[in-house]
């Protein structure tokens, strides 16, 4: 199974990228035959989506599109900025089409310097998937106190209770995501999907 991981912080030195790399490592080590592709917006934001131009330029988007099409599941990581998902994450989802991520499962992972992180989850569940048909799974993960957590190697004896719990929760959510990835393959091949006649959500 292939997982596309988006690190949605625009900051060059981003805790969100650290979290995304940790997730990639868990998938590669602990999920049999898992493939991963990590795309980071750190210092690398896409041009703003504009319906008149059709989104990001083909030369920039085509390699991303190919990775999305070949993926079975997505992990979308975003910090909480002023109670919101980053503009880059929302912009990325605007560029995505149903042909790339439609009826594929997505896991939301939010990153907070303190005890926040819940607002971007509500925001992403409410918007961002109307036309691209991405299916958020019921599970999500919030990484609290990001600077202090997910730094040491797994199994290190001095992990804090919070750090250990967040690692455990991530592993559980990734197993659920993989199960959804396998299940939704059947939906995409069922013949029930008709994006030609129903290209946009209501």
PDB file of C-alpha atoms in Angstrom:
ATOM      1  CA  UNK A   1       0.000   0.000   0.000  1.00  0.00           C
ATOM      2  CA  UNK A   2       1.211   3.493  -0.806  1.00  0.00           C
ATOM      3  CA  UNK A   3       0.789   6.457   1.543  1.00  0.00           C
ATOM      4  CA  UNK A   4       1.068  10.100   0.477  1.00  0.00           C
ATOM      5  CA  UNK A   5       2.147  12.268   3.417  1.00  0.00           C
ATOM      6  CA  UNK A   6       1.676  16.038   3.262  1.00  0.00           C
ATOM      7  CA  UNK A   7       3.634  18.251   5.641  1.00  0.00           C
ATOM      8  CA  UNK A   8       1.534  21.401   5.549  1.00  0.00           C
ATOM      9  CA  UNK A   9       3.675  23.986   7.344  1.00  0.00           C
ATOM     10  CA  UNK A  10       5.243  26.724   5.207  1.00  0.00           C
ATOM     11  CA  UNK A  11       7.976  27.378   7.775  1.00  0.00           C
ATOM     12  CA  UNK A  12      11.475  26.393   6.696  1.00  0.00           C
ATOM     13  CA  UNK A  13      12.216  24.847  10.112  1.00  0.00           C
ATOM     14  CA  UNK A  14       8.888  23.173  10.831  1.00  0.00           C
ATOM     15  CA  UNK A  15       7.882  20.900  13.686  1.00  0.00           C
ATOM     16  CA  UNK A  16       5.177  19.592  11.348  1.00  0.00           C
ATOM     17  CA  UNK A  17       7.855  18.267   8.994  1.00  0.00           C
ATOM     18  CA  UNK A  18       9.459  16.470  11.938  1.00  0.00           C
ATOM     19  CA  UNK A  19       6.110  14.835  12.697  1.00  0.00           C
ATOM     20  CA  UNK A  20       5.586  13.893   9.039  1.00  0.00           C
ATOM     21  CA  UNK A  21       9.037  12.282   8.893  1.00  0.00           C
ATOM     22  CA  UNK A  22       8.286  10.342  12.062  1.00  0.00           C
ATOM     23  CA  UNK A  23       5.055   9.061  10.493  1.00  0.00           C
ATOM     24  CA  UNK A  24       6.924   8.078   7.349  1.00  0.00           C
ATOM     25  CA  UNK A  25       9.424   6.129   9.430  1.00  0.00           C
ATOM     26  CA  UNK A  26       6.694   4.234  11.285  1.00  0.00           C
ATOM     27  CA  UNK A  27       4.975   3.296   8.032  1.00  0.00           C
ATOM     28  CA  UNK A  28       8.182   2.085   6.433  1.00  0.00           C
ATOM     29  CA  UNK A  29       9.313   0.079   9.450  1.00  0.00           C
ATOM     30  CA  UNK A  30       6.067  -1.337  10.756  1.00  0.00           C
ATOM     31  CA  UNK A  31       3.662  -1.686   7.825  1.00  0.00           C
ATOM     32  CA  UNK A  32       4.415  -4.585   5.541  1.00  0.00           C
ATOM     33  CA  UNK A  33       5.381  -3.546   2.001  1.00  0.00           C
ATOM     34  CA  UNK A  34       4.290   0.051   2.648  1.00  0.00           C
ATOM     35  CA  UNK A  35       5.492   2.697   0.206  1.00  0.00           C
ATOM     36  CA  UNK A  36       5.548   6.362   1.135  1.00  0.00           C
ATOM     37  CA  UNK A  37       5.878   9.717  -0.568  1.00  0.00           C
ATOM     38  CA  UNK A  38       6.401  12.764   1.653  1.00  0.00           C
ATOM     39  CA  UNK A  39       5.678  16.169   0.151  1.00  0.00           C
ATOM     40  CA  UNK A  40       6.578  19.181   2.262  1.00  0.00           C
ATOM     41  CA  UNK A  41       5.386  22.759   1.913  1.00  0.00           C
ATOM     42  CA  UNK A  42       8.210  23.962   4.179  1.00  0.00           C
ATOM     43  CA  UNK A  43       9.785  26.820   2.252  1.00  0.00           C
ATOM     44  CA  UNK A  44       7.999  25.405  -0.770  1.00  0.00           C
ATOM     45  CA  UNK A  45       4.390  26.676  -0.941  1.00  0.00           C
ATOM     46  CA  UNK A  46       2.406  26.086  -4.109  1.00  0.00           C
ATOM     47  CA  UNK A  47       1.099  29.099  -6.059  1.00  0.00           C
ATOM     48  CA  UNK A  48      -2.362  30.111  -4.949  1.00  0.00           C
ATOM     49  CA  UNK A  49      -5.112  28.167  -6.668  1.00  0.00           C
ATOM     50  CA  UNK A  50      -7.102  30.174  -9.201  1.00  0.00           C
ATOM     51  CA  UNK A  51     -10.031  28.665 -11.096  1.00  0.00           C
ATOM     52  CA  UNK A  52      -9.167  30.709 -14.188  1.00  0.00           C
ATOM     53  CA  UNK A  53      -5.759  29.032 -14.486  1.00  0.00           C
ATOM     54  CA  UNK A  54      -6.813  25.609 -13.281  1.00  0.00           C
ATOM     55  CA  UNK A  55      -4.507  25.497 -10.279  1.00  0.00           C
ATOM     56  CA  UNK A  56      -0.757  25.056  -9.971  1.00  0.00           C
ATOM     57  CA  UNK A  57       1.260  25.026 -13.228  1.00  0.00           C
ATOM     58  CA  UNK A  58       1.458  21.597 -14.852  1.00  0.00           C
ATOM     59  CA  UNK A  59       5.235  21.453 -14.589  1.00  0.00           C
ATOM     60  CA  UNK A  60       4.923  21.820 -10.827  1.00  0.00           C
ATOM     61  CA  UNK A  61       1.749  19.846 -10.214  1.00  0.00           C
ATOM     62  CA  UNK A  62       2.145  16.898 -12.593  1.00  0.00           C
ATOM     63  CA  UNK A  63       4.756  15.057 -10.444  1.00  0.00           C
ATOM     64  CA  UNK A  64       2.606  15.624  -7.349  1.00  0.00           C
ATOM     65  CA  UNK A  65      -0.486  14.450  -9.236  1.00  0.00           C
ATOM     66  CA  UNK A  66       1.253  11.244 -10.270  1.00  0.00           C
ATOM     67  CA  UNK A  67       2.161  10.469  -6.659  1.00  0.00           C
ATOM     68  CA  UNK A  68      -1.388  11.186  -5.492  1.00  0.00           C
ATOM     69  CA  UNK A  69      -2.913   8.971  -8.175  1.00  0.00           C
ATOM     70  CA  UNK A  70      -0.674   6.073  -7.207  1.00  0.00           C
ATOM     71  CA  UNK A  71      -1.374   6.465  -3.479  1.00  0.00           C
ATOM     72  CA  UNK A  72      -3.990   4.424  -1.610  1.00  0.00           C
ATOM     73  CA  UNK A  73      -4.229   6.691   1.447  1.00  0.00           C
ATOM     74  CA  UNK A  74      -3.217  10.169   2.573  1.00  0.00           C
ATOM     75  CA  UNK A  75      -1.846  11.604   5.803  1.00  0.00           C
ATOM     76  CA  UNK A  76      -2.333  15.366   6.038  1.00  0.00           C
ATOM     77  CA  UNK A  77      -0.249  17.067   8.729  1.00  0.00           C
ATOM     78  CA  UNK A  78      -0.885  20.700   9.617  1.00  0.00           C
ATOM     79  CA  UNK A  79       0.083  22.996  12.449  1.00  0.00           C
ATOM     80  CA  UNK A  80      -2.583  25.122  14.070  1.00  0.00           C
ATOM     81  CA  UNK A  81      -2.035  28.755  13.101  1.00  0.00           C
ATOM     82  CA  UNK A  82      -4.417  31.164  14.864  1.00  0.00           C
ATOM     83  CA  UNK A  83      -6.959  28.382  15.213  1.00  0.00           C
ATOM     84  CA  UNK A  84      -6.775  27.367  11.546  1.00  0.00           C
ATOM     85  CA  UNK A  85      -5.182  24.872   9.213  1.00  0.00           C
ATOM     86  CA  UNK A  86      -2.430  26.518   7.194  1.00  0.00           C
ATOM     87  CA  UNK A  87      -3.324  28.316   3.952  1.00  0.00           C
ATOM     88  CA  UNK A  88      -0.946  25.925   2.205  1.00  0.00           C
ATOM     89  CA  UNK A  89      -2.947  22.866   3.220  1.00  0.00           C
ATOM     90  CA  UNK A  90      -6.220  24.397   2.059  1.00  0.00           C
ATOM     91  CA  UNK A  91      -4.545  25.518  -1.171  1.00  0.00           C
ATOM     92  CA  UNK A  92      -3.147  22.010  -1.708  1.00  0.00           C
ATOM     93  CA  UNK A  93      -6.609  20.473  -1.319  1.00  0.00           C
ATOM     94  CA  UNK A  94      -8.033  23.004  -3.790  1.00  0.00           C
ATOM     95  CA  UNK A  95      -5.536  21.772  -6.376  1.00  0.00           C
ATOM     96  CA  UNK A  96      -6.438  18.109  -5.816  1.00  0.00           C
ATOM     97  CA  UNK A  97      -9.026  16.459  -8.056  1.00  0.00           C
ATOM     98  CA  UNK A  98     -11.308  13.495  -7.579  1.00  0.00           C
ATOM     99  CA  UNK A  99      -9.213  11.623 -10.117  1.00  0.00           C
ATOM    100  CA  UNK A 100      -6.230  11.962  -7.801  1.00  0.00           C
ATOM    101  CA  UNK A 101      -7.632  11.474  -4.293  1.00  0.00           C
ATOM    102  CA  UNK A 102     -11.338  10.750  -4.739  1.00  0.00           C
ATOM    103  CA  UNK A 103     -12.694   8.012  -2.439  1.00  0.00           C
ATOM    104  CA  UNK A 104      -9.323   7.522  -0.774  1.00  0.00           C
ATOM    105  CA  UNK A 105      -8.995   7.686   3.006  1.00  0.00           C
ATOM    106  CA  UNK A 106      -7.256  10.577   4.704  1.00  0.00           C
ATOM    107  CA  UNK A 107      -5.879  10.888   8.237  1.00  0.00           C
ATOM    108  CA  UNK A 108      -5.646  14.359   9.803  1.00  0.00           C
ATOM    109  CA  UNK A 109      -2.648  14.963  12.082  1.00  0.00           C
ATOM    110  CA  UNK A 110      -2.422  18.380  13.713  1.00  0.00           C
ATOM    111  CA  UNK A 111       0.591  19.865  15.447  1.00  0.00           C
ATOM    112  CA  UNK A 112       0.542  22.317  18.334  1.00  0.00           C
ATOM    113  CA  UNK A 113       3.265  24.042  20.326  1.00  0.00           C
ATOM    114  CA  UNK A 114       0.988  23.897  23.378  1.00  0.00           C
ATOM    115  CA  UNK A 115      -2.332  22.095  23.974  1.00  0.00           C
ATOM    116  CA  UNK A 116      -4.186  23.277  20.866  1.00  0.00           C
ATOM    117  CA  UNK A 117      -4.717  21.490  17.585  1.00  0.00           C
ATOM    118  CA  UNK A 118      -8.445  20.775  17.563  1.00  0.00           C
ATOM    119  CA  UNK A 119      -9.629  23.674  15.389  1.00  0.00           C
ATOM    120  CA  UNK A 120      -7.837  22.573  12.172  1.00  0.00           C
ATOM    121  CA  UNK A 121      -9.445  19.143  12.544  1.00  0.00           C
ATOM    122  CA  UNK A 122     -12.917  20.670  12.622  1.00  0.00           C
ATOM    123  CA  UNK A 123     -12.031  22.972   9.730  1.00  0.00           C
ATOM    124  CA  UNK A 124     -10.669  20.220   7.488  1.00  0.00           C
ATOM    125  CA  UNK A 125     -13.574  17.906   8.230  1.00  0.00           C
ATOM    126  CA  UNK A 126     -15.976  20.703   7.266  1.00  0.00           C
ATOM    127  CA  UNK A 127     -14.248  21.853   4.078  1.00  0.00           C
ATOM    128  CA  UNK A 128     -11.577  20.991   1.569  1.00  0.00           C
ATOM    129  CA  UNK A 129     -13.034  17.738   0.260  1.00  0.00           C
ATOM    130  CA  UNK A 130     -16.253  18.776  -1.508  1.00  0.00           C
ATOM    131  CA  UNK A 131     -14.996  18.352  -5.066  1.00  0.00           C
ATOM    132  CA  UNK A 132     -11.916  16.166  -4.619  1.00  0.00           C
ATOM    133  CA  UNK A 133     -13.945  13.522  -2.691  1.00  0.00           C
ATOM    134  CA  UNK A 134     -11.210  12.741  -0.159  1.00  0.00           C
ATOM    135  CA  UNK A 135     -12.667  10.678   2.706  1.00  0.00           C
ATOM    136  CA  UNK A 136     -11.407  11.637   6.158  1.00  0.00           C
ATOM    137  CA  UNK A 137     -11.420   8.632   8.466  1.00  0.00           C
ATOM    138  CA  UNK A 138     -13.062   8.993  11.907  1.00  0.00           C
ATOM    139  CA  UNK A 139      -9.698   8.859  13.693  1.00  0.00           C
ATOM    140  CA  UNK A 140      -7.358  11.830  13.961  1.00  0.00           C
ATOM    141  CA  UNK A 141      -4.227  12.635  15.957  1.00  0.00           C
ATOM    142  CA  UNK A 142      -3.110  15.805  17.743  1.00  0.00           C
ATOM    143  CA  UNK A 143       0.577  16.213  18.598  1.00  0.00           C
ATOM    144  CA  UNK A 144       0.728  18.470  21.656  1.00  0.00           C
ATOM    145  CA  UNK A 145       3.920  20.241  22.803  1.00  0.00           C
ATOM    146  CA  UNK A 146       5.503  19.317  19.485  1.00  0.00           C
ATOM    147  CA  UNK A 147       8.962  20.671  20.261  1.00  0.00           C
ATOM    148  CA  UNK A 148       9.292  18.338  23.249  1.00  0.00           C
ATOM    149  CA  UNK A 149       7.830  15.193  21.662  1.00  0.00           C
ATOM    150  CA  UNK A 150       8.755  12.708  18.904  1.00  0.00           C
ATOM    151  CA  UNK A 151      12.442  13.588  19.230  1.00  0.00           C
ATOM    152  CA  UNK A 152      13.950  10.468  20.829  1.00  0.00           C
ATOM    153  CA  UNK A 153      14.092   7.028  19.270  1.00  0.00           C
ATOM    154  CA  UNK A 154      11.147   4.720  19.874  1.00  0.00           C
ATOM    155  CA  UNK A 155      11.672   2.704  23.031  1.00  0.00           C
ATOM    156  CA  UNK A 156      13.970   5.251  24.639  1.00  0.00           C
ATOM    157  CA  UNK A 157      13.786   4.830  28.447  1.00  0.00           C
ATOM    158  CA  UNK A 158      13.242   8.517  29.170  1.00  0.00           C
ATOM    159  CA  UNK A 159      10.122   9.119  27.057  1.00  0.00           C
ATOM    160  CA  UNK A 160       7.544  11.232  28.838  1.00  0.00           C
ATOM    161  CA  UNK A 161       4.065   9.817  29.387  1.00  0.00           C
ATOM    162  CA  UNK A 162       2.658  12.295  26.837  1.00  0.00           C
ATOM    163  CA  UNK A 163       5.292  11.422  24.230  1.00  0.00           C
ATOM    164  CA  UNK A 164       4.716   7.687  24.613  1.00  0.00           C
ATOM    165  CA  UNK A 165       0.944   8.110  24.417  1.00  0.00           C
ATOM    166  CA  UNK A 166       1.137  10.210  21.252  1.00  0.00           C
ATOM    167  CA  UNK A 167       3.345   7.599  19.561  1.00  0.00           C
ATOM    168  CA  UNK A 168       0.886   4.876  20.536  1.00  0.00           C
ATOM    169  CA  UNK A 169      -2.057   6.895  19.217  1.00  0.00           C
ATOM    170  CA  UNK A 170      -0.260   7.572  15.915  1.00  0.00           C
ATOM    171  CA  UNK A 171       0.416   3.889  15.421  1.00  0.00           C
ATOM    172  CA  UNK A 172      -3.201   3.026  16.087  1.00  0.00           C
ATOM    173  CA  UNK A 173      -4.488   5.687  13.673  1.00  0.00           C
ATOM    174  CA  UNK A 174      -2.105   4.536  10.935  1.00  0.00           C
ATOM    175  CA  UNK A 175      -3.340   0.952  11.292  1.00  0.00           C
ATOM    176  CA  UNK A 176      -6.918   2.190  10.955  1.00  0.00           C
ATOM    177  CA  UNK A 177      -5.932   4.271   7.920  1.00  0.00           C
ATOM    178  CA  UNK A 178      -4.382   1.220   6.270  1.00  0.00           C
ATOM    179  CA  UNK A 179      -7.574  -0.775   6.868  1.00  0.00           C
ATOM    180  CA  UNK A 180      -9.627   1.983   5.252  1.00  0.00           C
ATOM    181  CA  UNK A 181      -7.143   2.090   2.384  1.00  0.00           C
ATOM    182  CA  UNK A 182      -7.765  -1.568   1.660  1.00  0.00           C
ATOM    183  CA  UNK A 183     -11.538  -1.226   2.052  1.00  0.00           C
ATOM    184  CA  UNK A 184     -11.965   1.820  -0.187  1.00  0.00           C
ATOM    185  CA  UNK A 185     -10.149   0.172  -3.088  1.00  0.00           C
ATOM    186  CA  UNK A 186     -13.357  -1.781  -3.594  1.00  0.00           C
ATOM    187  CA  UNK A 187     -15.407   1.411  -3.723  1.00  0.00           C
ATOM    188  CA  UNK A 188     -13.191   2.906  -6.431  1.00  0.00           C
ATOM    189  CA  UNK A 189     -13.411  -0.234  -8.570  1.00  0.00           C
ATOM    190  CA  UNK A 190     -17.109  -0.926  -7.918  1.00  0.00           C
ATOM    191  CA  UNK A 191     -18.436   0.948 -10.943  1.00  0.00           C
ATOM    192  CA  UNK A 192     -20.616   3.106  -8.695  1.00  0.00           C
ATOM    193  CA  UNK A 193     -18.388   6.159  -9.043  1.00  0.00           C
ATOM    194  CA  UNK A 194     -19.470   8.560 -11.814  1.00  0.00           C
ATOM    195  CA  UNK A 195     -17.333  11.704 -11.844  1.00  0.00           C
ATOM    196  CA  UNK A 196     -18.216  12.377 -15.487  1.00  0.00           C
ATOM    197  CA  UNK A 197     -21.862  13.160 -14.767  1.00  0.00           C
ATOM    198  CA  UNK A 198     -21.311  14.295 -11.170  1.00  0.00           C
ATOM    199  CA  UNK A 199     -17.964  16.116 -11.172  1.00  0.00           C
ATOM    200  CA  UNK A 200     -18.714  18.418  -8.240  1.00  0.00           C
ATOM    201  CA  UNK A 201     -20.059  17.817  -4.759  1.00  0.00           C
ATOM    202  CA  UNK A 202     -23.302  19.467  -3.686  1.00  0.00           C
TER     203      UNK A 202
END
